[in-house]
Coordinates of C-alpha atoms and ligand atoms in Angstrom, one line a residue:
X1 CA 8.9 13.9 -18.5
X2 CA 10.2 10.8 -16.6
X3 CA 7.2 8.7 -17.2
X4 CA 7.3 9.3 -20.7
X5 CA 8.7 7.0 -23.5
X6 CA 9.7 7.1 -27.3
X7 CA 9.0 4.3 -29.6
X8 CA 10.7 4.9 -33.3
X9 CA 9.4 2.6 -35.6
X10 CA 11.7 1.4 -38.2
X11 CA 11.2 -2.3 -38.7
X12 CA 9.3 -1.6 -42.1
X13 CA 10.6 -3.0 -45.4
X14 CA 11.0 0.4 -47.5
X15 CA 10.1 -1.4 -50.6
X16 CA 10.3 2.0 -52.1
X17 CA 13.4 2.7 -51.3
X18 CA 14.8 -0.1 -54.1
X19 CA 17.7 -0.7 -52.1
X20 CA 19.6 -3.9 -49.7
X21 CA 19.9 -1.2 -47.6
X22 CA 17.4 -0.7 -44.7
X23 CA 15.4 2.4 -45.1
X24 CA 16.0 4.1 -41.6
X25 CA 19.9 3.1 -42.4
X26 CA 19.8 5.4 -45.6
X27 CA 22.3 8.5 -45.7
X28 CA 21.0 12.1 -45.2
X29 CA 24.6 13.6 -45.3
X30 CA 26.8 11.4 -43.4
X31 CA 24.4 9.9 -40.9
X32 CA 21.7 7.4 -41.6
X33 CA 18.4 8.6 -41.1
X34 CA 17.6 7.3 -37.6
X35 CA 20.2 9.1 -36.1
X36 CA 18.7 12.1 -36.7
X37 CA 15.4 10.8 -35.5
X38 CA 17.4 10.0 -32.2
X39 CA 18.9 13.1 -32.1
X40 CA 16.3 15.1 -32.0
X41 CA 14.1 13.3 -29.0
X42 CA 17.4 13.8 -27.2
X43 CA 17.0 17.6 -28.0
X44 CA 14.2 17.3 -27.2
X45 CA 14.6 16.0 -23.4
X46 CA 13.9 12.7 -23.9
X47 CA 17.3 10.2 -22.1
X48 CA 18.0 7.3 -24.5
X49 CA 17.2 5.1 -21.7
X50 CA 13.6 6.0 -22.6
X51 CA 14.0 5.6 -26.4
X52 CA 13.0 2.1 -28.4
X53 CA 13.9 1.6 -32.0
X54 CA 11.3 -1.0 -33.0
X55 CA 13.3 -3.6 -36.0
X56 CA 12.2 -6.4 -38.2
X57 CA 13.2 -6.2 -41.9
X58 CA 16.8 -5.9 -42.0
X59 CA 16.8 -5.8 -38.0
X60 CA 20.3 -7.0 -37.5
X61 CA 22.1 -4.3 -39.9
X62 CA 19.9 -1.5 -37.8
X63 CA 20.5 -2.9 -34.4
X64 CA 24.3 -3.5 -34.6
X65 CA 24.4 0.0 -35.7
X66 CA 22.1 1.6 -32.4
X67 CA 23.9 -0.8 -30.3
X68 CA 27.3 0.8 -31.0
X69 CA 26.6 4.3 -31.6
X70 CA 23.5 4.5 -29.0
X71 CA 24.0 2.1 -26.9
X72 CA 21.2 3.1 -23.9
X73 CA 18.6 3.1 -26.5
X74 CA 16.8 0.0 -26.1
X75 CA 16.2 -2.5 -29.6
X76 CA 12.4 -4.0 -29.7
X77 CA 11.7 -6.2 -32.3
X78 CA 8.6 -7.2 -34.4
X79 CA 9.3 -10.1 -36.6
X80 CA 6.7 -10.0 -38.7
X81 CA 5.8 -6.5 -40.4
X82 CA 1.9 -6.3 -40.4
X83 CA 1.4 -2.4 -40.5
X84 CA 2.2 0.0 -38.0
X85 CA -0.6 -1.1 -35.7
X86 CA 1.0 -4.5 -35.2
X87 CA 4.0 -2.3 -34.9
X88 CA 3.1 -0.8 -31.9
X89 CA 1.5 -3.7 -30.1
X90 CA 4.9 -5.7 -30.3
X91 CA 6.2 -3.2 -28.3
X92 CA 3.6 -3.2 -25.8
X93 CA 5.5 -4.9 -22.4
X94 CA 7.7 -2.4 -22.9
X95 CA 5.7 0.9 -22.9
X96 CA 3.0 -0.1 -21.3
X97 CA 5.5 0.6 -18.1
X98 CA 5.1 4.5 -19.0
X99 CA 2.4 6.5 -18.6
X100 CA 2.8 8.4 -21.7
X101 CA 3.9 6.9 -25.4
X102 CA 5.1 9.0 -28.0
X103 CA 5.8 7.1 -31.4
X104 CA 7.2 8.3 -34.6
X105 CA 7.5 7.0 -37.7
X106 CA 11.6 6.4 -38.3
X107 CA 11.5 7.9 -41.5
X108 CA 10.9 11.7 -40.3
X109 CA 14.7 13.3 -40.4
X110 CA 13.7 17.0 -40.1
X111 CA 11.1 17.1 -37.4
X112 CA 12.9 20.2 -35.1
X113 CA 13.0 19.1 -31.4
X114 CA 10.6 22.1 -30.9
X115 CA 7.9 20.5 -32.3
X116 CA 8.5 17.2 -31.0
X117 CA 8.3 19.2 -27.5
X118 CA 5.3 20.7 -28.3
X119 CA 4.1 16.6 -28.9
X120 CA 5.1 15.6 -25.8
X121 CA 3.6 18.5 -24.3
X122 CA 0.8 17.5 -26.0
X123 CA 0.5 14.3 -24.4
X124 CA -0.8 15.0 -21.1
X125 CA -4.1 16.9 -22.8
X126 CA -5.4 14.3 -25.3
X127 CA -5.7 10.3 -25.0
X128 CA -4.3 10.8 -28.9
X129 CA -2.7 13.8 -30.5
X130 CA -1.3 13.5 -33.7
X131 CA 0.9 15.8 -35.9
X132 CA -0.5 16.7 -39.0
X133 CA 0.9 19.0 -42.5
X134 CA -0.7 20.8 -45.5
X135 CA 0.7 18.9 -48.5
X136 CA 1.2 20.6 -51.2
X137 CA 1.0 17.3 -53.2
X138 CA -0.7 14.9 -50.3
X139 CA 0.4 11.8 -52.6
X140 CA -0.1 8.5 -50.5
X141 CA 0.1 10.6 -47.2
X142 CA -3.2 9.0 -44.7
X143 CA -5.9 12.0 -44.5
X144 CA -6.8 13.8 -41.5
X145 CA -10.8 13.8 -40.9
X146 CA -11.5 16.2 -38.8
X147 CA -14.7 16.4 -36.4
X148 CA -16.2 19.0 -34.0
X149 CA -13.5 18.3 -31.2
X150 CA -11.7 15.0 -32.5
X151 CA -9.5 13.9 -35.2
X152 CA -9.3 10.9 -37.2
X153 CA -7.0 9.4 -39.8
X154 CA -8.6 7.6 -43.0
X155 CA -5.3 6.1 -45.6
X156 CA -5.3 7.0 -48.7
X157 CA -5.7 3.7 -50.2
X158 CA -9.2 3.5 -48.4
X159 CA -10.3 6.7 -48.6
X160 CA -13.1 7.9 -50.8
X161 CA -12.4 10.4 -53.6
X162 CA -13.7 13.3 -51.5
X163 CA -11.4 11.9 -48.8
X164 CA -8.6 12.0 -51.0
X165 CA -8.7 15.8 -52.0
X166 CA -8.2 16.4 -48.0
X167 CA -4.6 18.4 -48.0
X168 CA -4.0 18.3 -44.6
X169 CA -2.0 15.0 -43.5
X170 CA -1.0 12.7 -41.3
X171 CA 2.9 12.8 -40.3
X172 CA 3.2 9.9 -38.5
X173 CA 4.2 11.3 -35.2
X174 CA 1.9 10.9 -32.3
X175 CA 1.7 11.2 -28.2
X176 CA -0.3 8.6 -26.6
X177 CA -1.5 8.5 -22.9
X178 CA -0.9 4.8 -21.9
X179 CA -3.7 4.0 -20.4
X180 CA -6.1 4.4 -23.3
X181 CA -4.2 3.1 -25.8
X182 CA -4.1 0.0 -23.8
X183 CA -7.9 -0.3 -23.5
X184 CA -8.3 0.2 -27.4
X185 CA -5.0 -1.6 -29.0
X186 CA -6.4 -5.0 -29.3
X187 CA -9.6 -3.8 -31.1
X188 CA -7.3 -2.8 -34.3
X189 CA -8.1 -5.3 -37.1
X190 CA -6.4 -5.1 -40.6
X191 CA -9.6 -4.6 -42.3
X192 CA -8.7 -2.5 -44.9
X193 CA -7.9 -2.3 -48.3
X194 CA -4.1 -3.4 -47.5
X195 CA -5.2 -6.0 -44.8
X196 CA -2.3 -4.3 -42.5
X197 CA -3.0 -3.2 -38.5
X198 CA -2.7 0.5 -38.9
X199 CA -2.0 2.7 -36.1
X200 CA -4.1 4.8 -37.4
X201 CA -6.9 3.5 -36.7
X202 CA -6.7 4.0 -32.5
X203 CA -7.7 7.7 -33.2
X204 CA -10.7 6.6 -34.4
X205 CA -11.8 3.9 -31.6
X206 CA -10.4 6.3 -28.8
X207 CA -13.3 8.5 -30.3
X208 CA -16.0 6.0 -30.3
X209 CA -15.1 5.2 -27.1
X210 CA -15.8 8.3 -25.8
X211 CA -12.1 9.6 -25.2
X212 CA -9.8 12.9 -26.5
X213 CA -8.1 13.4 -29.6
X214 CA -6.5 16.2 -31.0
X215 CA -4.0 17.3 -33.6
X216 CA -1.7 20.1 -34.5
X217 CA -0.2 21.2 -37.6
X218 CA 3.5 21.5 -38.6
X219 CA 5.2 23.1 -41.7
X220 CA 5.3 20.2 -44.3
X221 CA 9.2 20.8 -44.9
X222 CA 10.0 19.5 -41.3
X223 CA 7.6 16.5 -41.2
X224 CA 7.9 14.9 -44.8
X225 CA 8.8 11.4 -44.9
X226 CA 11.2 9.4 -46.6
X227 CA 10.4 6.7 -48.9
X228 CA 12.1 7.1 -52.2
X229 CA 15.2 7.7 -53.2
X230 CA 13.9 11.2 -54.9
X231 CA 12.6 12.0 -51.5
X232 CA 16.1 10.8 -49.7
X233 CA 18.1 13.5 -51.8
X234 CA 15.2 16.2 -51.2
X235 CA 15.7 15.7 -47.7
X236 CA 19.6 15.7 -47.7
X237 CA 19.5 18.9 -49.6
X238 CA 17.0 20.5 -47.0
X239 CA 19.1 19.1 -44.0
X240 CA 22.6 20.6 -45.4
X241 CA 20.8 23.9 -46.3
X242 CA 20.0 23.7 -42.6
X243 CA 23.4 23.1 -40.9
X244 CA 25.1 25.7 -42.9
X245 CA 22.2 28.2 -42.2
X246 CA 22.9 27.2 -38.5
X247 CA 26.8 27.7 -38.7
X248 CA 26.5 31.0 -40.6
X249 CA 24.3 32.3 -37.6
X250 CA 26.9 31.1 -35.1
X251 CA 29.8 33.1 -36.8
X252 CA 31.4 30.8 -39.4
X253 CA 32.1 32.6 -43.0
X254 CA 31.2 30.6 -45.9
X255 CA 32.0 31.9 -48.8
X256 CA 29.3 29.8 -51.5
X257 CA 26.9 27.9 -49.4
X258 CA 26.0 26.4 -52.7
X259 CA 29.1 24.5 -52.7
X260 CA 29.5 24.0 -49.4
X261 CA 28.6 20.5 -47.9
X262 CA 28.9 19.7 -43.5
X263 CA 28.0 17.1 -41.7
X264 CA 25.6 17.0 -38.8
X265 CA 28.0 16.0 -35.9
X266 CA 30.4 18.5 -37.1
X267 CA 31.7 21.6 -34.9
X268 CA 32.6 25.1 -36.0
X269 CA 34.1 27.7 -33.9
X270 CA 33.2 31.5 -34.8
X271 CA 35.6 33.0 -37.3
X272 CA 36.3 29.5 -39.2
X273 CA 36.4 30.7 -43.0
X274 CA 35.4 28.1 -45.4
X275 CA 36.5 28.4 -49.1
X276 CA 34.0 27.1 -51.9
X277 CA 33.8 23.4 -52.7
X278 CA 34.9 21.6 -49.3
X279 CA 33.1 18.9 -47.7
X280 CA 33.3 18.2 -43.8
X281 CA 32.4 14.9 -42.4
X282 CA 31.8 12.9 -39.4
X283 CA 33.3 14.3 -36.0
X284 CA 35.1 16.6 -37.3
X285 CA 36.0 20.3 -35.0
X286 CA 37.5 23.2 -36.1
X287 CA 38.7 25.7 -34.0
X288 CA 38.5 29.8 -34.7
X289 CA 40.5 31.5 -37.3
X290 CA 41.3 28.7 -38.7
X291 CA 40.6 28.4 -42.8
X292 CA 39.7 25.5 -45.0
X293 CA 40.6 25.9 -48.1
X294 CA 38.9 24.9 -51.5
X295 CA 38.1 21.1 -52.4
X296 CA 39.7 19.8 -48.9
X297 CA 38.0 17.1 -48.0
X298 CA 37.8 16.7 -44.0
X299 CA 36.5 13.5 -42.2
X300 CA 36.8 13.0 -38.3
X301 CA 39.3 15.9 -38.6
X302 CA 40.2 17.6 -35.3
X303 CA 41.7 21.3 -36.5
X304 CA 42.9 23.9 -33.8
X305 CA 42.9 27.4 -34.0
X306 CA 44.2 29.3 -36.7
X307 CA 45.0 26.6 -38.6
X308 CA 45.7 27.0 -42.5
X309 CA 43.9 24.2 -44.9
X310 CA 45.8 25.7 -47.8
X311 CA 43.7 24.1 -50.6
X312 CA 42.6 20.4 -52.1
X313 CA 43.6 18.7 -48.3
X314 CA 42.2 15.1 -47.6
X315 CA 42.1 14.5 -43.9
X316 CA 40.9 11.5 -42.3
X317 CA 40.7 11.0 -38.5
X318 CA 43.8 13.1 -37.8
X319 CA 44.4 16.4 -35.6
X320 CA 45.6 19.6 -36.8
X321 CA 47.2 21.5 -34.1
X322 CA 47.4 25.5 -33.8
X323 CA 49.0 27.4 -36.2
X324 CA 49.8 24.3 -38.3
X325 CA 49.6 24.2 -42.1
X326 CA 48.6 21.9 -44.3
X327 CA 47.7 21.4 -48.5
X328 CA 47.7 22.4 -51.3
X329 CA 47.4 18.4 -52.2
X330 CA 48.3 16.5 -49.3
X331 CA 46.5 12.9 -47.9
X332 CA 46.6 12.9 -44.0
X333 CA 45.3 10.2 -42.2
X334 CA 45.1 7.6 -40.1
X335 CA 45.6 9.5 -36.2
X336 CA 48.2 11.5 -37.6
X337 CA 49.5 14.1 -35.4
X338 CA 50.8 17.9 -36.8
X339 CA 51.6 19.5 -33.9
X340 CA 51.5 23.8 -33.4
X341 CA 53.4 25.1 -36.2
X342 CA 53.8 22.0 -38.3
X343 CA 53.4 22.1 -41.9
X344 CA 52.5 19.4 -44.3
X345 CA 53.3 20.6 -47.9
X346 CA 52.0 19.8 -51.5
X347 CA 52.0 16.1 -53.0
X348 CA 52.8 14.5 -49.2
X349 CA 51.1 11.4 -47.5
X350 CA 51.2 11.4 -43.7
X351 CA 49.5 8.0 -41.7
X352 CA 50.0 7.6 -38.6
X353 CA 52.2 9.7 -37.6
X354 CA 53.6 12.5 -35.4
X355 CA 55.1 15.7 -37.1
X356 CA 56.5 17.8 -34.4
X357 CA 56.0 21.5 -33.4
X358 CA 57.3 23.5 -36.4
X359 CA 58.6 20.3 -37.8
X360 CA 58.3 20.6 -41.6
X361 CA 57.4 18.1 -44.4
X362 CA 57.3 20.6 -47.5
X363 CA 57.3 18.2 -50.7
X364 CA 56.5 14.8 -51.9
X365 CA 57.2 13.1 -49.5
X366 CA 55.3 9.8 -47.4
X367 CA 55.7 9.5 -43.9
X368 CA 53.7 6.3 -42.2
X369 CA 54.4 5.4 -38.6
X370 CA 56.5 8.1 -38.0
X371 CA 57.6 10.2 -35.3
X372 CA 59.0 13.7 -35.7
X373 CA 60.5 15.6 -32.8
X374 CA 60.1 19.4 -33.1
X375 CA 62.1 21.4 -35.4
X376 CA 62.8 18.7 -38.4
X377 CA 62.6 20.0 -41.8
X378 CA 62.2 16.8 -44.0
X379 CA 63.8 17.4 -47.9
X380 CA 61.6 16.9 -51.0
X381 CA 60.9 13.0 -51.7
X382 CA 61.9 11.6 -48.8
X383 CA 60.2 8.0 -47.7
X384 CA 59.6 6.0 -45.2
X385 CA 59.8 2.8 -46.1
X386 CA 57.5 1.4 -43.2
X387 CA 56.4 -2.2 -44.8
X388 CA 58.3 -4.8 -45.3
X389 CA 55.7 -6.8 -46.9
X390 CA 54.4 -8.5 -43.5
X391 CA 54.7 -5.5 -40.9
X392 CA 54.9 -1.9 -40.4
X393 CA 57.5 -0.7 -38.7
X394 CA 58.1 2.8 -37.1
X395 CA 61.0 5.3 -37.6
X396 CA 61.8 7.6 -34.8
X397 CA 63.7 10.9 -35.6
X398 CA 64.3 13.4 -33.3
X399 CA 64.0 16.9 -32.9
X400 CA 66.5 20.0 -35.0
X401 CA 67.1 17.1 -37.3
X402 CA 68.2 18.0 -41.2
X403 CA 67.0 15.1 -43.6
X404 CA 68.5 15.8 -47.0
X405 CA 66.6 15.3 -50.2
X406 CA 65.1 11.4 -51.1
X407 CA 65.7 10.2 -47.9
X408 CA 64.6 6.5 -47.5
X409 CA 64.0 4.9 -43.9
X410 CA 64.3 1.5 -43.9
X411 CA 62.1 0.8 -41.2
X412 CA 62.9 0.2 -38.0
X413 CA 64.7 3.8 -38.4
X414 CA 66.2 6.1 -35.8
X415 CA 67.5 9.4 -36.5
X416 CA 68.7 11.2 -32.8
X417 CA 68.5 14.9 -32.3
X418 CA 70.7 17.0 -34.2
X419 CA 71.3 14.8 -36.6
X420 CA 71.1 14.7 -40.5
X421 CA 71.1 12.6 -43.3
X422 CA 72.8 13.3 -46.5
X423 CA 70.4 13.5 -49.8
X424 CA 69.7 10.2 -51.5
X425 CA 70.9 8.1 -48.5
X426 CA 69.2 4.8 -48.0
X427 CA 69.4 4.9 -43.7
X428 CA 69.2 1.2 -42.5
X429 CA 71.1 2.1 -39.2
X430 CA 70.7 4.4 -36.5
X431 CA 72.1 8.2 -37.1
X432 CA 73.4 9.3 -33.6
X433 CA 73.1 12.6 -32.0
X434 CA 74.5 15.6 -34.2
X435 CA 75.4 13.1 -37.0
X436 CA 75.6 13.0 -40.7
X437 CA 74.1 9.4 -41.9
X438 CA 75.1 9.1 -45.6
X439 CA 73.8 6.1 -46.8
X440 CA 74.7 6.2 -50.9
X441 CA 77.2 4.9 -53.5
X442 CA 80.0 7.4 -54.0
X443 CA 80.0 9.6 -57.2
X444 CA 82.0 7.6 -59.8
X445 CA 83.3 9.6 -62.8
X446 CA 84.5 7.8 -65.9
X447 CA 86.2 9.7 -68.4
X448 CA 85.9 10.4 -72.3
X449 CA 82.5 8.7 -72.0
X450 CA 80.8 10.5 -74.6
X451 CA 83.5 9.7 -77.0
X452 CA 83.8 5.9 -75.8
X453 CA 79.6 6.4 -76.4
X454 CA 79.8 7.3 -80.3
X455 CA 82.4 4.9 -81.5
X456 CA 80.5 2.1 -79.7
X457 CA 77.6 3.4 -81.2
X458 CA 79.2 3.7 -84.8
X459 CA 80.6 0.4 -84.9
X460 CA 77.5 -1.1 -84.2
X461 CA 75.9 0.3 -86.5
X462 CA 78.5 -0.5 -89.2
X463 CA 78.1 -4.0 -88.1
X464 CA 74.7 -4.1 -89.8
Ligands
LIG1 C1 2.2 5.9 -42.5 C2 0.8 6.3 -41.9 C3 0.2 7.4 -42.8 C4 1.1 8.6 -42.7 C5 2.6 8.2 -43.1 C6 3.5 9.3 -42.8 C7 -0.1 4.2 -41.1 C8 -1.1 3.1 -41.4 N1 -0.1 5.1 -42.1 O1 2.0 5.5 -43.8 O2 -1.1 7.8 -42.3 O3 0.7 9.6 -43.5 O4 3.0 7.1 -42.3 O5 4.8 9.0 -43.3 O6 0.5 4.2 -40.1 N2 6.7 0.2 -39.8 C9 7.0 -0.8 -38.9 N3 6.3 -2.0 -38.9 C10 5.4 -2.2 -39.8 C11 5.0 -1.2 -40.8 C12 5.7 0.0 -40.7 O7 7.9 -0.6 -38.0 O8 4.8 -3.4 -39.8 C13 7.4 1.5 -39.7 C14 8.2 1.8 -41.0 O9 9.6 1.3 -40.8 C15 8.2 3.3 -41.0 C16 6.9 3.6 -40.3 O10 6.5 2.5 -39.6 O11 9.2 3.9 -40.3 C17 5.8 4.0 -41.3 O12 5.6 3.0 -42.2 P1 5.3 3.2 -43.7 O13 5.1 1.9 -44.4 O14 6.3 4.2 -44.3 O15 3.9 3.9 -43.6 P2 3.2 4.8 -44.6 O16 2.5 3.9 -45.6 O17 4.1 5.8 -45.2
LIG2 CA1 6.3 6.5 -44.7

C-alpha cells in the first residue's frame, strides 16, 4: 500500500450547512467531522504521511486545526472552489507522485475502515472504482449509470427524469490508478447545468477511452453525507449508537444506552459501570471496576481502577487515581490530582491541585493550587484563598494534617506534617510540624445582653 495516497476533499463552502463554521469542522460528538474521516484511512492502513486534506473556503480554521492535531497529514489548497473536479486537479503535483489515488469526499463520518479497505483494494483492479448506496430517498445524491462492464455517474441536477428515479448512488468515495486519471483529468470541462468541474465526470471519459471502471455497493447508513444541519444530528446519533454498541461488546455495563452519550477518542476498560445520563468527552480513560455515576459529566478525565463517580461529578482534564472517590456534586478540574484512596465530597471545587492518598476533602470546600500530602482530612468550608487579585499562589500542606472547619489559606500557605489548624482560623503564616495554627478572634462574652437589647429597643421606640 506504500504507493498509495488519500486525498480528502474539504475545501467546499457547505452552503447548506447555514453556519460560519466550516462544514468538515462541524461536531459529530466531540470531534469535527474530518477527524473521523482521518481516522478511519488510518484504520484502514493508510500512514498520515500519505493523507492530504484538500482546503479553500474557511481553509485557515481547517488547517490550524489538522496542523495541530495531525500534524503528518499534509494541507493542499485550492483557492478557488469550482466543483470537485477542479478539486482534484489542484492537488495534482502532489498525487500524481503515487501510483494509486483514493479520494473521498470530507463529509463521509461513518464510512467503516473495512470498506474503505475493500476501496483500496479495489484500486489495483479498475482505472476507476467508485462506491455506490441504495438510497432510500436519493435526494440530490449524483446517479450511478450502469453499463455492461462500466459505471458512470450522471448529477442529479443534469440528469433526465428517468435518470433521476435511479436509487442506487454515488458516495463520493473513489480509488483511482494514477496513471489514467492523469491522461483524462484535463479533458473535464464544467459543462453542465452548475457550470462546476465535477469529478464525476472522469468515470465517464476513462470509459470512452477505452479503460476499466467499476463500482461496489455499501449499506447507505455508513456512506451518507453531511450537508445539513438535519443530516449533522442524524449522523451524531448513528455515530454514538455506534461507540456504545462497540463498548458494550468489549465488557462495559451501561445501564440506558438511551441516555448515555461517549466520545470517540474515549477508552473503557471491561467492567466500567455507567449509570444513566452521563456524558464522556474528549480523552478521557477509565480503568475496570470503576463506576460513573448518573449526570457526571467527564472531559479529558483520566480515572483508574475501581474508582467511585458517586453521582452529578464534573471533571475536566484531571486524573482519578485507584480507589479514589469523588461526587455527589463536585467540580474537578484543571490537572487536578486525587491520588489512590482520595475522596472529593459533595459541593467541593478542586483546580489544580494534588489531594493525597487517602487525603479527604468531604464538604464545601475549594481547593485551587493546592498540595495535599497523604492522610489530610480537610473540615467542611474550608478555602483556599489562592488569588490575590493579580496571582495565584499555592498552599502546601503536608501529610496526617487535621484542618478544622472554615479554614481559609491566605495564599502563599504552608501547613507541615502533623499539623492542624483550629476551625475558623484565617492561616497567613506557616503552621510547623505537629502544630495547632489558630488564626481567629477570641470568643468575647458580654453579659445581660438580651436585657441591655430590650431597653435599648424600648426606648427607641418611645422616642417616636
Ligand atoms: C458530490 C458528488 C455526487 C455525490 C455526492 C456524495 C460531484 C460533482 N458530485 O456531490 O455525485 O453523490 O458528492 O456526497 O462530485 N469540494 C471541494 N472543492 C470544490 C467542491 C467540493 O473540495 O470545489 C469538496 C466538499 O468540501 C465536499 C466534497 O468535495 O467535502 C463534495 O462536495 P459537495 O459540494 O458536497 O458535493 P455534492 O454536491 O454533495
Ligand atoms: Ca456532499
Amino acid at each position: 500500500m506504500d504507493n498509495l495516497c488519500v486525498l480528502i476533499m474539504a475545501a467546499g463552502k457547505g452552503t447548506r450547512m447555514k453556519s460560519a463554521i466550516p462544514k468538515v469542522l462541524q461536531p459529530v460528538l466531540d470531534s469535527p467531522i474530518i477527524d473521523y474521516v482521518i481516522r478511519n484511512a488510518k484504520s484502514a492502513g493508510v500512514s498520515p504521511e500519505n493523507m492530504a486534506v484538500l482546503v479553500g473556503s474557511g481553509g485557515e480554521e481547517v488547517e490550524s486545526y489538522i496542523t495541530t492535531k495531525f500534524p503528518d497529514v499534509k494541507i493542499l489548497w485550492q483557492h478557488e472552489q469550482l466543483g470537485t473536479g477542479h478539486a482534484v486537479k489542484s492537488a495534482r503535483e502532489w498525487w500524481r507522485n503515487y501510483d494509486s489515488l483514493v479520494v473521498l469526499n470530507g463529509d463521509v463520518p461513518l464510512m467503516r475502515p473495512e470498506s474503505l479497505r475493500e476501496l483500496i483494494s479495489s484500486s489495483g483492479k479498475n482505472d476507476c472504482t467508485v462506491i455506490t448506496f441504495e438510497a432510500e430517498n436519493p435526494g440530490a445524491y449524483g446517479r450511478i449509470i450502469r453499463g455492461e462492464n462500466s459505471v458512470s455517474i450522471i448529477e442529479y441536477k443534469d440528469a433526465s427524469q428517468e435518470q433521476r428515479k435511479i436509487r442506487e448512488v454515488n458516495a463520493g468515495c473513489y480509488a483511482f490508478r494514477v496513471k489514467s486519471l492523469l491522461s483524462i483529468i484535463d479533458s473535464i470541462t464544467n459543462n453542465n447545468a452548475q457550470k462546476e468541474y465535477y469529478i464525476t465526470d472522469a468515470l465517464g471519459l476513462m470509459n470512452d477511452a477505452g479503460m476499466s471502471t467499476g463500482a461496489f455497493i455499501m449499506p447507505e447508513e455508513e456512506m451518507q453525507g453531511v450537508n445539513t444541519q438535519a443530516e449533522l444530528a442524524h449522523v451524531s446519533k448513528v455515530m454514538r449508537h455506534e461507540i456504545l454498541a462497540d463498548w458494550l461488546s468489549e465488557g462495559v455495563r451501561i445501564l440506558d444506552p438511551e441516555t448515555v452519550y461517549i466520545g470517540a477518542d474515549v477508552v473503557l476498560m471491561p467492567d466500567v459501570t455507567i449509570m444513566p445520563n452521563v456524558q464522556i468527552w474528549g480523552k478521557s480513560k477509565i480503568g475496570s471496576g470503576s463506576v460513573i455515576g448518573s449526570g457526571s459529566i467527564l472531559t479529558n478525565a483520566v480515572i483508574g481502577e475501581n474508582v467511585h463517580v458517586i453521582a452529578y461529578a464534573v471533571i475536566e482534564n484531571s486524573t482519578l487515581r485507584d480507589h479514589s472517590k469523588a461526587g455527589p456534586f463536585c467540580y474537578i478540574r484543571d490537572n487536578t490530582v486525587l491520588e489512590a484512596g482520595a475522596f472529593a465530597g459533595k459541593f467541593v471545587e478542586l483546580k489544580n491541585s494534588t489531594i493525597g492518598e487517602g487525603s479527604k476533602v468531604p464538604h464545601l470546600s475549594y481547593m485551587g493550587d493546592a498540595t495535599l500530602g497523604h492522610d489530610v482530612n480537610i473540615g467542611a468550608g474550608s478555602i483556599t484563598c489562592n488569588y490575590d487579585g493579580e496571582k495565584k499562589h499555592k498552599t502546601v500542606i503536608g501529610n496526617n494534617c487535621f484542618i478544622g472547619s472554615n479554614t481559609m489559606f491566605v495564599a502563599p500557605a504552608e501547613v507541615e506534617d502533623g499539623a492542624a489548624t483550629a476551625a475558623g482560623s484565617v492561616i497567613t503564616q506557616k503552621v510547623p510540624e505537629n502544630s495547632l495554627g489558630v488564626g481567629r478572634a477570641r470568643q468575647k462574652n458580654i453579659a445581660d445582653w438580651s436585657l441591655r437589647n430590650h431597653h435599648h429597643q424600648a426606648t427607641t421606640e418611645g422616642e417616636k
